[in-house]
Every structure is written in C-alpha cells, then in structure tokens.
Short mmCIF file of C-alpha atoms and ligand atoms in Angstrom, two decimals:
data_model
loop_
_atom_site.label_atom_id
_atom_site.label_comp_id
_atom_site.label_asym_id
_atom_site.label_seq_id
_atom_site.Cartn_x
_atom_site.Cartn_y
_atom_site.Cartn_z
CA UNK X 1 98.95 89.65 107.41
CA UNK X 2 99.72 85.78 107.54
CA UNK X 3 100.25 85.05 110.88
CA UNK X 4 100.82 81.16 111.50
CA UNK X 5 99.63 78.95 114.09
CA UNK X 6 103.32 78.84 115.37
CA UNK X 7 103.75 81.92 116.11
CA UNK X 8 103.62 83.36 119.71
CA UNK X 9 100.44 85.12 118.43
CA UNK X 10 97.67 83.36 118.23
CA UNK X 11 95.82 83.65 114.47
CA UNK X 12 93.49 86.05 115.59
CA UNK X 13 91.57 87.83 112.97
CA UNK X 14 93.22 91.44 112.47
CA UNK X 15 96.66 89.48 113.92
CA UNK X 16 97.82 91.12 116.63
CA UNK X 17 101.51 91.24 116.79
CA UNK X 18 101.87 93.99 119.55
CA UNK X 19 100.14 93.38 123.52
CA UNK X 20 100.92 94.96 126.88
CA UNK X 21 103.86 93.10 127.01
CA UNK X 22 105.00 93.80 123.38
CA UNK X 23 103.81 97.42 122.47
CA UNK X 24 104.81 98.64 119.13
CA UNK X 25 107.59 101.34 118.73
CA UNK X 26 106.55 104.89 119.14
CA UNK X 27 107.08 107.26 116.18
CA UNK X 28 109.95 109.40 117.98
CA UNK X 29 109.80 113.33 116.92
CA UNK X 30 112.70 114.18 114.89
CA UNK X 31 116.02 115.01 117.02
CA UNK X 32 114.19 115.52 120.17
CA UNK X 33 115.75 117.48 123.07
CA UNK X 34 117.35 115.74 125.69
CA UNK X 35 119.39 116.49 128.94
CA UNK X 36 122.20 115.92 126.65
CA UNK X 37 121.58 118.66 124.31
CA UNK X 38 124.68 120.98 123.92
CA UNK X 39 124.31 124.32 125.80
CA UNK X 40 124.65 127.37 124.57
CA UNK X 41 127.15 127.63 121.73
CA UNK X 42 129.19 130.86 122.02
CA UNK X 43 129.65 132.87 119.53
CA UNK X 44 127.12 135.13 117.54
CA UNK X 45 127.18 133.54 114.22
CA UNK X 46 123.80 132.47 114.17
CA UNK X 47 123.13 136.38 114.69
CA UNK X 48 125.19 137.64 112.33
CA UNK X 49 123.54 135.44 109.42
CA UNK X 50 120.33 136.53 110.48
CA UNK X 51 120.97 139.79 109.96
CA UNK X 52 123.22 139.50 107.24
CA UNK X 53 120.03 138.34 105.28
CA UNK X 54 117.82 140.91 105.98
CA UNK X 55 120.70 143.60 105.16
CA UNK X 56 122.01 141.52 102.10
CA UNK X 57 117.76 140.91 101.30
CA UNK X 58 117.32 145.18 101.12
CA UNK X 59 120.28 145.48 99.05
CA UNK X 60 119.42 142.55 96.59
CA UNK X 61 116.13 144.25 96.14
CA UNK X 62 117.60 147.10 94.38
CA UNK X 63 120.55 145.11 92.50
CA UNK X 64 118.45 142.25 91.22
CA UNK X 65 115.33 144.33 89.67
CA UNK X 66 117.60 146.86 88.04
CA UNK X 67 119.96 143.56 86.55
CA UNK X 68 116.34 142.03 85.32
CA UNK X 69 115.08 144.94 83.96
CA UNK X 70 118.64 145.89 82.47
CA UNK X 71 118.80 142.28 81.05
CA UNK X 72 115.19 141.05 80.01
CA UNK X 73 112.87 144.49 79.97
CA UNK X 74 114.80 147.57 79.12
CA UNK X 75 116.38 148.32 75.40
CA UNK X 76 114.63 144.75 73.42
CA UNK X 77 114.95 142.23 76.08
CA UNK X 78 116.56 139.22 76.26
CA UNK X 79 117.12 139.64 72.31
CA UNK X 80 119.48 142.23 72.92
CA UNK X 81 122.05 139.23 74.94
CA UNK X 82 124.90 138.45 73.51
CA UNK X 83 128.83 138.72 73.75
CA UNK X 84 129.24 142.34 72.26
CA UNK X 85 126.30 143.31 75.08
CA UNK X 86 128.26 141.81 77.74
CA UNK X 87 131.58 143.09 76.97
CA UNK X 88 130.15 146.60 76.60
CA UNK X 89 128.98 146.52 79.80
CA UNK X 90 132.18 145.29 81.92
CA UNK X 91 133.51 147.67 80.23
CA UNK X 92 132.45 149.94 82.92
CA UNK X 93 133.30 149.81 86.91
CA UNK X 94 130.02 150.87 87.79
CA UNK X 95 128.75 147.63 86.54
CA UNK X 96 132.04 145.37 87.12
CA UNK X 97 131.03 146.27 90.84
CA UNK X 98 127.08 145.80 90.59
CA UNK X 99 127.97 142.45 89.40
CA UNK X 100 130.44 141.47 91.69
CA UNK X 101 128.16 142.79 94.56
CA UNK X 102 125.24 141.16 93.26
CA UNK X 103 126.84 137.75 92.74
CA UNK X 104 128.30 137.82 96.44
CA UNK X 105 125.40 138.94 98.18
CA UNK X 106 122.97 136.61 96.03
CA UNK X 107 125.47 133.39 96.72
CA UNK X 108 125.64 134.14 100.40
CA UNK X 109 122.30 134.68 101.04
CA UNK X 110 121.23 132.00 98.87
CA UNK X 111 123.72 129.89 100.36
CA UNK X 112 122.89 130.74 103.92
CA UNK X 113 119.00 129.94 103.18
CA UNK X 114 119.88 126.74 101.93
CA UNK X 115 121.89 126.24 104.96
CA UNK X 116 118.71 126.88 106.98
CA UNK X 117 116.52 124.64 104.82
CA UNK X 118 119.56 121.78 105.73
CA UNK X 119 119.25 122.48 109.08
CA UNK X 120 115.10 122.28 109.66
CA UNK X 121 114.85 119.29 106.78
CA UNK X 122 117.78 117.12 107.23
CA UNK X 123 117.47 114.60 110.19
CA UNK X 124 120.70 112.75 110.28
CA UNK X 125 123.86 114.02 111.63
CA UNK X 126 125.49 112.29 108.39
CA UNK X 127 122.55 113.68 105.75
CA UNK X 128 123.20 117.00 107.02
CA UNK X 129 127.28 116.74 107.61
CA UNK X 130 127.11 115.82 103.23
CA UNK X 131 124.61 117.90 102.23
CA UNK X 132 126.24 120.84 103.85
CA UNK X 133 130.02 119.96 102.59
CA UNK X 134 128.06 119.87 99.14
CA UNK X 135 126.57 123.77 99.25
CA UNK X 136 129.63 124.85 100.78
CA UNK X 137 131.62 123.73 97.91
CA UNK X 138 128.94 124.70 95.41
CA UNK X 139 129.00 128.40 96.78
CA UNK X 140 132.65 128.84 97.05
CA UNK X 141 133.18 127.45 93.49
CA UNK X 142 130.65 129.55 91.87
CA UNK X 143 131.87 132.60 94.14
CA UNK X 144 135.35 132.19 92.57
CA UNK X 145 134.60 131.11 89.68
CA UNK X 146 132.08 134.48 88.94
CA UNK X 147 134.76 136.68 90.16
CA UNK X 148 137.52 135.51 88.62
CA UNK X 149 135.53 136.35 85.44
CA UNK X 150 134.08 139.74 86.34
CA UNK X 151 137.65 140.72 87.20
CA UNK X 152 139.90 138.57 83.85
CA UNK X 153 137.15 139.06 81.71
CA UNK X 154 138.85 140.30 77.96
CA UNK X 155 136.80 141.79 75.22
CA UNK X 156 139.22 140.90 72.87
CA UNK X 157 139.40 137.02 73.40
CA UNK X 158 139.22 135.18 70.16
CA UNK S 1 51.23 138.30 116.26
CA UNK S 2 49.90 136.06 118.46
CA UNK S 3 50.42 132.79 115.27
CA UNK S 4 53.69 133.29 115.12
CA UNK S 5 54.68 133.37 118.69
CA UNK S 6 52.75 130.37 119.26
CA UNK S 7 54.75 128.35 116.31
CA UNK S 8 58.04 129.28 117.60
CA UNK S 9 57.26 128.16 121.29
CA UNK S 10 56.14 124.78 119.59
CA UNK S 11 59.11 124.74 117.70
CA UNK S 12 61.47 125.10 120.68
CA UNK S 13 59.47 122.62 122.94
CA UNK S 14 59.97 119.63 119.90
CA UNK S 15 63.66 120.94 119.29
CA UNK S 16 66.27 119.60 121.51
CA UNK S 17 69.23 121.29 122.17
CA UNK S 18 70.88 118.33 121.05
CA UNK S 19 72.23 117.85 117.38
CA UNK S 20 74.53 114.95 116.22
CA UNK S 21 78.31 115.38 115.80
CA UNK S 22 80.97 113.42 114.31
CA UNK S 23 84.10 113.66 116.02
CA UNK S 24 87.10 111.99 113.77
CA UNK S 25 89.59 110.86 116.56
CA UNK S 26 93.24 110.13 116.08
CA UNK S 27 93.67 107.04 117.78
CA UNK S 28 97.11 105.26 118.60
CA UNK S 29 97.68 102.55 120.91
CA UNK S 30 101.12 100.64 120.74
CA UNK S 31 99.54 97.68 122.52
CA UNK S 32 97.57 96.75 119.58
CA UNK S 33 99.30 98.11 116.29
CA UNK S 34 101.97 100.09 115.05
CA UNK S 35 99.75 102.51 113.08
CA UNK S 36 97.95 105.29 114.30
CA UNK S 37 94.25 105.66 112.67
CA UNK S 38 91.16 107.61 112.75
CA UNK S 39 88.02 106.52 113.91
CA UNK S 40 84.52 108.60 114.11
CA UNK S 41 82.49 108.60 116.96
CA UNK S 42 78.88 109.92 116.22
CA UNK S 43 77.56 111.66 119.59
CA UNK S 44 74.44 113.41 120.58
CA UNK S 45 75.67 116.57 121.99
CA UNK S 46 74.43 120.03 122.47
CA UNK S 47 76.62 122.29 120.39
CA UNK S 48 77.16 124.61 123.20
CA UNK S 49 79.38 122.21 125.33
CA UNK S 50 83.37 121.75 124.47
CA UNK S 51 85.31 119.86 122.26
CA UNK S 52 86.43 118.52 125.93
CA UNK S 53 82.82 117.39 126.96
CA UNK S 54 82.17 115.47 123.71
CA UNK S 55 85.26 113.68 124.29
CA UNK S 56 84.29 112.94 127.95
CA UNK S 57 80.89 111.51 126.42
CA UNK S 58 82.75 109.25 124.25
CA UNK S 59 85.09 108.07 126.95
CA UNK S 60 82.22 107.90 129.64
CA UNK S 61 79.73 106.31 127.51
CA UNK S 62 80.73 104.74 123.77
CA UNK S 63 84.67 103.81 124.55
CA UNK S 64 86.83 103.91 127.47
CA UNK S 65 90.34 103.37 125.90
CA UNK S 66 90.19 106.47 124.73
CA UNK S 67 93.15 108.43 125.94
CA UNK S 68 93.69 112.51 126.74
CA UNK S 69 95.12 114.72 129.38
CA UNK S 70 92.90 116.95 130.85
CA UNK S 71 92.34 118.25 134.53
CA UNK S 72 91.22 121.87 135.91
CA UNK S 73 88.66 121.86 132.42
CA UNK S 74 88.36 125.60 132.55
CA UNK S 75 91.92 126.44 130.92
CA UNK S 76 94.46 127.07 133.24
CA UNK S 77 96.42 124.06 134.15
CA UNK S 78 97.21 123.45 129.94
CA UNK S 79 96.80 119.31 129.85
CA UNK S 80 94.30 119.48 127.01
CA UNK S 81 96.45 121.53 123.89
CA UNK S 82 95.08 119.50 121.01
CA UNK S 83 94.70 119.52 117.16
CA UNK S 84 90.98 120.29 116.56
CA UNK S 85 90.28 120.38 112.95
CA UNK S 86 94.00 121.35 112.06
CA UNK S 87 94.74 123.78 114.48
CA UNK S 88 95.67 123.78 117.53
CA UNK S 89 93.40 124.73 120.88
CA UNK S 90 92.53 123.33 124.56
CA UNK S 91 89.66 121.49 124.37
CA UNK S 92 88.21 122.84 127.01
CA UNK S 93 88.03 126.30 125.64
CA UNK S 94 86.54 125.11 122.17
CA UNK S 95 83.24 125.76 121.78
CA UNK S 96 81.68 123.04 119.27
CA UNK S 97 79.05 125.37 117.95
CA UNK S 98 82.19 127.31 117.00
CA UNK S 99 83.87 125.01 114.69
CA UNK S 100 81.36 123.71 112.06
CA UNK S 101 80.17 120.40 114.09
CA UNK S 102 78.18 119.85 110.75
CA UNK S 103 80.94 118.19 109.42
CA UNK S 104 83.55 115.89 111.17
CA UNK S 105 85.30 117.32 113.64
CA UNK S 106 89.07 116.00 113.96
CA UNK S 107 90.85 115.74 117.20
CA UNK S 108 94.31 114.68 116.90
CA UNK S 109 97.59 114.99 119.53
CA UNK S 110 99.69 118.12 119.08
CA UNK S 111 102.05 117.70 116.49
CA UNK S 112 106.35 116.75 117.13
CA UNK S 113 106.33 115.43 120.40
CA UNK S 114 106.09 112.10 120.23
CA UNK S 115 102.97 110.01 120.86
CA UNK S 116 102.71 108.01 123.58
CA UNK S 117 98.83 106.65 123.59
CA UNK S 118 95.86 108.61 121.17
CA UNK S 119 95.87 112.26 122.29
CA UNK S 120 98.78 111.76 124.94
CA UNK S 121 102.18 112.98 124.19
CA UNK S 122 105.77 112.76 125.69
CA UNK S 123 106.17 116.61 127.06
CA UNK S 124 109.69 115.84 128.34
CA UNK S 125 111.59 117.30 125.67
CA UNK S 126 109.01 120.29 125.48
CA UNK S 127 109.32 120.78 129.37
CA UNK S 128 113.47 120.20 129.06
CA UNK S 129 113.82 123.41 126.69
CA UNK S 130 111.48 125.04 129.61
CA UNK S 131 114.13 123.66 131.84
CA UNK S 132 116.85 124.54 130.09
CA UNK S 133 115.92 128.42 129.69
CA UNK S 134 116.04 128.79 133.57
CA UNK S 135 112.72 130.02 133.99
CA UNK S 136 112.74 131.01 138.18
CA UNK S 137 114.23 134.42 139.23
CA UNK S 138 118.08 134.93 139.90
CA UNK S 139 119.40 137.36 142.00
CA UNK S 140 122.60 138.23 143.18
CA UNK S 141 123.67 140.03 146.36
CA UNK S 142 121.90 139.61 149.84
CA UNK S 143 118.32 138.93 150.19
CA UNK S 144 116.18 141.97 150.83
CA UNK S 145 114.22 141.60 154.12
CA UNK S 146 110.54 142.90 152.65
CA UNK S 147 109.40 141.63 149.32
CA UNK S 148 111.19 142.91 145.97
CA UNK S 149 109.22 146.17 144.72
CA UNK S 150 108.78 146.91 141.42
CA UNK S 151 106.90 149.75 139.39
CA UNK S 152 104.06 149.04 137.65
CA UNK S 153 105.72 150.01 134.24
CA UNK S 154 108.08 147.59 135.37
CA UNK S 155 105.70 145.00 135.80
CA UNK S 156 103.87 146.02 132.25
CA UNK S 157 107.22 145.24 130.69
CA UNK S 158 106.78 141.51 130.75
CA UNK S 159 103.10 141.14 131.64
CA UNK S 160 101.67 139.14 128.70
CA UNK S 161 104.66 136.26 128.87
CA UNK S 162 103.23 135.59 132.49
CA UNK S 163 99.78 134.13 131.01
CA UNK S 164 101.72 131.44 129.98
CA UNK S 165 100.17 128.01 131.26
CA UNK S 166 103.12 125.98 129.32
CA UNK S 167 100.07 123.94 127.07
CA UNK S 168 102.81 123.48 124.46
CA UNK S 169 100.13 124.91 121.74
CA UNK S 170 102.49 127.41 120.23
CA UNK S 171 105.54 124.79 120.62
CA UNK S 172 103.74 121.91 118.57
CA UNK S 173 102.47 124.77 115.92
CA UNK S 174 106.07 125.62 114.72
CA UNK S 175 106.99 124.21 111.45
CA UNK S 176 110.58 124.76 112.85
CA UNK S 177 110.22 122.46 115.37
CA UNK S 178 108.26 119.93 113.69
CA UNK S 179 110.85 118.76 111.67
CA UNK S 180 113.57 119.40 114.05
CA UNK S 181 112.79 119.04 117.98
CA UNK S 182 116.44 120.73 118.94
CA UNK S 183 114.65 124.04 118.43
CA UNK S 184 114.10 126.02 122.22
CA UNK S 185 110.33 126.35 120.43
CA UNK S 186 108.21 129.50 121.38
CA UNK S 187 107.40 128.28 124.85
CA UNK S 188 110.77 128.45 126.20
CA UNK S 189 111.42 131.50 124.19
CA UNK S 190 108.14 133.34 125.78
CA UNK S 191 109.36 132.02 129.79
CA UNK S 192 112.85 133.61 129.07
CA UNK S 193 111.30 136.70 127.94
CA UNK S 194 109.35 136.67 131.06
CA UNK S 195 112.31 136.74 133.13
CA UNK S 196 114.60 138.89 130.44
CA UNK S 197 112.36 141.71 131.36
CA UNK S 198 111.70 141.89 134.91
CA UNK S 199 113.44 144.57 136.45
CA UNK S 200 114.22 142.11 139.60
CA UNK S 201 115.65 139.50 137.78
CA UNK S 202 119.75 139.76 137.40
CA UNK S 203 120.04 136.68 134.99
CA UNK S 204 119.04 138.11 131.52
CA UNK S 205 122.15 138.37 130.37
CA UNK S 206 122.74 134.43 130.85
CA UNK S 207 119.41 133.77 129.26
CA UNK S 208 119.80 135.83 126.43
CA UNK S 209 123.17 133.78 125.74
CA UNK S 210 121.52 130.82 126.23
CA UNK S 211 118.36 131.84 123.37
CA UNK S 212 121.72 133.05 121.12
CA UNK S 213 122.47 129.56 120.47
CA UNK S 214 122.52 127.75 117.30
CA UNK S 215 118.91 126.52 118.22
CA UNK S 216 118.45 129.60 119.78
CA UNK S 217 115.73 132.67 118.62
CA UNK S 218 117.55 132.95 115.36
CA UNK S 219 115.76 130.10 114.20
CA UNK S 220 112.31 131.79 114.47
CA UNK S 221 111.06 132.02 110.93
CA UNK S 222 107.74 134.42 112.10
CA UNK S 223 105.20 131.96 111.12
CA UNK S 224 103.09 133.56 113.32
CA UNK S 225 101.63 130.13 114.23
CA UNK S 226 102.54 130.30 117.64
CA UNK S 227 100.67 133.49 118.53
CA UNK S 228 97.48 132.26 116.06
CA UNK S 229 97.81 129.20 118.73
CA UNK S 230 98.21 130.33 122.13
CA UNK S 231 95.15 130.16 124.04
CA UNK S 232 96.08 132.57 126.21
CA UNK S 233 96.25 135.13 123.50
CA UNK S 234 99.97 135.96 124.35
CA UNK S 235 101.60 137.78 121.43
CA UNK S 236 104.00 134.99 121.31
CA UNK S 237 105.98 135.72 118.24
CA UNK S 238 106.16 139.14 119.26
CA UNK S 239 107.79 137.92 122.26
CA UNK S 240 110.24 136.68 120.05
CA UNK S 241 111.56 139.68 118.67
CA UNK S 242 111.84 141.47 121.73
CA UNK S 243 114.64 138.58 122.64
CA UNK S 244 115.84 139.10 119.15
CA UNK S 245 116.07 142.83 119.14
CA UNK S 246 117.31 142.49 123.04
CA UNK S 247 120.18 140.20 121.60
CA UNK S 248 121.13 142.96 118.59
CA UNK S 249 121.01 146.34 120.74
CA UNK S 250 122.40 144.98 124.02
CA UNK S 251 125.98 145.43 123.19
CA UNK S 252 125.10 149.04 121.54
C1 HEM V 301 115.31 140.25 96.03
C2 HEM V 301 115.56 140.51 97.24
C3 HEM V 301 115.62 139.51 98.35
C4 HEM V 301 115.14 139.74 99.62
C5 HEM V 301 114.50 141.03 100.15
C6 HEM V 301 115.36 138.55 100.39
C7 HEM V 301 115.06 138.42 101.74
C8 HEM V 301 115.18 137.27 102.48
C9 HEM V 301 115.02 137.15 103.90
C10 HEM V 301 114.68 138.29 104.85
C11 HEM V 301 115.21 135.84 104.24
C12 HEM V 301 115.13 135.25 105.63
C13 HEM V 301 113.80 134.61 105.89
C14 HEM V 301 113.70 134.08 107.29
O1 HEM V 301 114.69 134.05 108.03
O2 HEM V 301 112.60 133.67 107.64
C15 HEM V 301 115.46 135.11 103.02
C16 HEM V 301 115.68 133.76 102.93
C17 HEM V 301 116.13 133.12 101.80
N1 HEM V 301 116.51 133.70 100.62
FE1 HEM V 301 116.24 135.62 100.11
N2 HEM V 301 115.93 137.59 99.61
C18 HEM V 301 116.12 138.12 98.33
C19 HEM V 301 116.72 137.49 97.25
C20 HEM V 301 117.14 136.19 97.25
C21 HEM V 301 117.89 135.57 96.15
C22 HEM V 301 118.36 136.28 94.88
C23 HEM V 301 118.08 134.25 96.52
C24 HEM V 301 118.79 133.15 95.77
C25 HEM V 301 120.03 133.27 95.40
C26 HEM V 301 117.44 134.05 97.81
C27 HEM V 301 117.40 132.85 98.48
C28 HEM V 301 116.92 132.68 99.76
C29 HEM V 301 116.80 131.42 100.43
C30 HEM V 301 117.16 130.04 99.87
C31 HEM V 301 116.29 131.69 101.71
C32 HEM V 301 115.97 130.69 102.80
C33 HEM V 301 114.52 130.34 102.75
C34 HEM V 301 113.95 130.09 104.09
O3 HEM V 301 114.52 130.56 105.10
O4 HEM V 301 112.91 129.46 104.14
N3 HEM V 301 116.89 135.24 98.21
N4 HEM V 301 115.46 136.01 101.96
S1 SF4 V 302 102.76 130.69 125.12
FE1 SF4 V 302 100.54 130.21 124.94
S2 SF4 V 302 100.50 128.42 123.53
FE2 SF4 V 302 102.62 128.60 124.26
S3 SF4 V 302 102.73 127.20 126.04
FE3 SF4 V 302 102.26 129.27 126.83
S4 SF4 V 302 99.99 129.34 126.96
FE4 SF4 V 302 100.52 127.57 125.65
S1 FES V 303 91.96 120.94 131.06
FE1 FES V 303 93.19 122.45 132.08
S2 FES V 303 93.59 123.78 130.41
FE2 FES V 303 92.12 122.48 129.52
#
C-alpha cells in the first residue's frame, strides 16, 4: 500500500493504482462462450452416459444394499469377514456374477460422475486433460484388476 | 368503540409510510480498484416501492456512480436480473416489504458473467449461446401467401417458453454454469424448446443436435434453480427435459 512519490500515481491516500485510463482487470467468468466455441459435437455419447447412470443408478440400488447387508448386517456382521467367508461365496456363480456386475456398474458410474465433477470444476484445458488421464487409468486398473480376481480367484491358494 | 378508532387514526396520521432500509450494494468499479466491495446505503423508503426504486433513490439522491441496467421498470424488457439477498430476481418486480427490509438487503450482479461496472455484466456470452441455438423460425419449401396457421393445441405445446424476456436469471442461477460458462445454460435451452415444439417450425431436428452436444442438455443436473429464478414463472427445468426426453424418443 506504499506507493512512492515516483510513481505515475500520485501518493494519494487509499493509492490509486487504476483511473479511466488504467482500469483494473475484470474477473473473467470461467471458460466463457465465444463465437469460437465448437459446434455441435456429433455423436450421442454425452446421451448415452446420461442414461447409462440412471439405468446403472436403478440397478446399483438393488446390488449394493443386498452386498451391505450380505457383508456388514446379515449373519454377525462385519465379524463374520474373512478368507474362508469369501471363498465360500465365489464359490457360487450367482455371486461370481453379482460381483462382477456390481464392480462394473459401480466403477463406471463412479467413474463417469467423476468425469462430470472434472468437467464443471476443472478450468484449464491442461488441469482437466491430467486429471482425466488420471481417473481413466484409475478405473481401468481397478476394473481389471477386480475381474481378474473374481474370475482366477483359488480357494486353495496357500 | 369510538377510543379506539380515534387512536388508530392518530396513529396513522404520525406514522409515515416511510421506514429506513439498508441496502448492502456490491460495488465494482475497475477505474478505481481491482476489488469488488460492499457498501450500505441507509434510505428512507416506503416498503411498498421496489428493490428498483430504492436503488433509483440512491443513484438520484446519495451516489451517482452507482451502476445498473434497467429500462421498461415494469418487467418485460429483462435489464434488471439481479442478486437480491442471494437469489436472483428483477428489481423491478421485488417488492421490499417482501424481503425482510429489517435487515440489510444485498444487491449484487448476477453471478458467471463477468462484471463489467457494480451491477452491470458482460451478456455477450449469455446472448451468444442464445445465438447459437438459432432461436427465429426455419422453414423449408415456398412461402405460404396468408399467415402460417396453427391449432391452438399446437400453440399450447410451447406456450410457457414464449414468456421468456432473455433476463439471464435462470442462466446466472446454474451451478453448472457458474463454474463453467461453455454450458448452453437454461436460457438457450428454454428458446430452443420454443422453437423444438412449434408445429411451423422445420428446424428441430438441427436444434436438438445442436442441445446434444457435449455442453449440450446433458449437462443439466435439475437444480431446479433456474425455474425457482425465472421471473416469468416459466417451468424452466421442465423445459429441459422435454429437450431431453425429445433427444431419447426421437429415433424410437
Ligand atoms: C446406490 C445406487 C445409486 C444410484 C441410484 C445412483 C444414481 C445416480 C445418478 C442418477 C446420478 C446422476 C446425477 C446427475 O446427473 O445429476 C449419479 C451421479 C453420481 N454417482 Fe451415483 N448412484 C448410485 C450409486 C453410486 C455409487 C456406488 C457410486 C460410487 C462408485 C456413485 C458415484 C456417483 C458420482 C461420483 C456421481 C456424480 C455426482 C454428480 O453428478 O454430482 N453412485 N448417481
Ligand atoms: S427463462 Fe425466465 S429466467 Fe431465464 S432468461 Fe427467460 S425470463 Fe429470464
Ligand atoms: S427494468 Fe425491464 S424487466 Fe426490470
């Protein structure tokens, strides 16, 4: 709040930096709309994720309450966890393909809701670029990763 | 009976209409500092008038750099969308007695558009998504020779999108395009659907394409913001879904 006697401004009190000639910068909104804004992208991705997580949304509704009252409510609780519990249950199809389901349908949707959280947070072409090459790789990983197990998984392993 | 009456007469010649309001302006001018900050203006004003007269007082009488759009003042020609105590409304159709005057009332511009002086902001990239949804009627073919008839089912189809007076209320209410101005934003959405469903109109197709985009509909998180904001009471998010569900079912 210094402002010398050599500056262009005189030492006013309050010192005045900005006049008519010398406004301040404006506070732009964030990625405003221009002329230049890309038309129309073809394409109905954008619809197909939208309803992708309202079909995905009714069908996690029924596989994740039943897997957290399997796993924390039902038969002892959590106390009940352990390797034997596990193995007895992908022992089964029924539950091999709950699983699976549930851990596809979670990651995408999850996934794609992050993906929408990048897109209305993230204001840099570069901040979004990352962050999105980050969840992608995230999701995919964990996507194998899960059902790779699910499907190699050995009770017998020592 | 005759006491009584007699008090209350007295009481309304010493009353005045008149009570004292704070209004707690956002004020912004790049000529004199970087930073935007509030200042209160105390006014004499009778509750009944508008948030717009009380800021016509303080212009007209306490401070004349004080900056807003307004013209027609009876809400039609949309300068005057504004954030009055956190929401936003035209001035001119805010009533003060109607918002608690006993405490400060704020008055700030409408939120991601960018300021350009107090309450004025830049409406170009609000008016290019307007722009950019072609909001006039297309036709193909020959030009009829006596007007274009339609039924008035027809013209019930799309009636409540035509009360739009393009205030950008419902546009500077959506969270979605606060933080990210690429958004079409309700207004847009709500002159597409205008078109989308008049029976004359041969374009929807194109529009509906357009509103599929990335930064299209499908962004629309029903807030419900917009329609809590219109001023014309248009059921704006509403609107939305009919372009949505138009979008799914067209190809069915
Ligand atoms: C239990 C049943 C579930 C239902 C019915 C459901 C439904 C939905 C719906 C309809 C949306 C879209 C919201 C919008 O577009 O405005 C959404 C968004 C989202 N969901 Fe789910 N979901 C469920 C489970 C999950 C799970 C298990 C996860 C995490 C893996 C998850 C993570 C998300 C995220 C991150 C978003 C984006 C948030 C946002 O758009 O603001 N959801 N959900
Ligand atoms: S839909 Fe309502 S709030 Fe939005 S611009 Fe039109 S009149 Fe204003
Ligand atoms: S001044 Fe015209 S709408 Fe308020």
């Amino acid at each position: 709040m210094s402002a010398d006697t050599t500056s262009a401004v005189g030492p006013v009190e309050g010192a005045h930096l900005y006049d008519v000639d010398n406004p301040a910068p404006l506070i732009e909104a964030p990625r405003k709309r221009t002329k230049k804004t890309p038309r129309s992208t073809r394409g109905n991705f954008e619809m197909a994720a939208w309803l992708f997580m309202r079909l995905s949304g009714v069908v996690l509704v029924v596989l994740v309450i039943g897997h957290l009252l399997i796993q924390l409510v039902l038969d002892g609780g959590v106390s009940k966890i352990g390797f034997a519990f596990v193995a007895g249950r992908w022992a089964s199809p029924f539950w091999q393909t709950w699983d699976l389901l549930m851990l596809w349908l979670a990651m995408l949707h999850g996934a794609n809701g992050l993906r929408t959280v990048i897109n209305d947070y993230a204001e840099r072409p570069n901040t979004r670029l990352w962050l999105k090459g980050l969840l992608y790789t995230a999701t995919v990983f964990t996507i194998l990763l899960g059902t790779l197990v699910i499907f190699t998984f050995d009770p017998n392993i020592r | 009976m005759t006491a009584p009456t007699l008090e209350k007469r007295e009481a309304g010649f010493a009353d005045s209409p008149y009570i004292t309001a704070t209004f707690r302006i956002r004020r912004f001018n790049p000529e004199v500092s970087e930073h935007a900050v509030w200042e209160d203006f105390q006014i004499e004003i009778d509750p009944k008038e508008r948030v717009l007269d009380a800021l016509h007082k303080i212009k007209w009488d306490v401070d004349g750099s004080l900056t807003f759009r307004r013209s027609c003042a009876h809400g039609i020609c949309g300068s005057d969308a504004m954030r009055i105590n956190g929401k936003n409304r035209l001035a001119c159709k805010t009533l003060i007695k109607d918002i608690n005057p006993e405490k400060p009332i704020t008055v700030e511009a409408i939120k991601g558009l960018t300021v350009l002086k107090d309450l004025v902001v830049d409406m170009e990239p609000f008016f290019q998504a307007y722009r950019d949804v072609m909001p006039f009627l297309i036709t193909k073919g020959n030009e009829p020779t006596r007007e274009r008839l339609q039924s008035a089912e027809d013209r019930e189809r799309f009636d409540d999108t035509t009360k739009c007076i393009l205030c950008a209320a419902c546009t500077s209410s959506c969270p979605v395009f606060w933080n990210d101005g690429q958004y079409f934003g309700p207004a847009a959405i709500v002159n597409a659907h205008r078109f989308i469903f008049d029976s004359r109109d041969e374009a929807g197709e194109q529009r509906l394409e357009i509103l599929n985009d990335k930064d299209g509909v499908w962004r629309c998180r029903t807030t419900f913001n917009c329609t809590d904001a219109c001023p014309r009471g248009i059921e704006v998010t509403k609107a939305i879904q009919e372009v949505k569900r138009a979008l799914i079912t067209r190809r069915f």
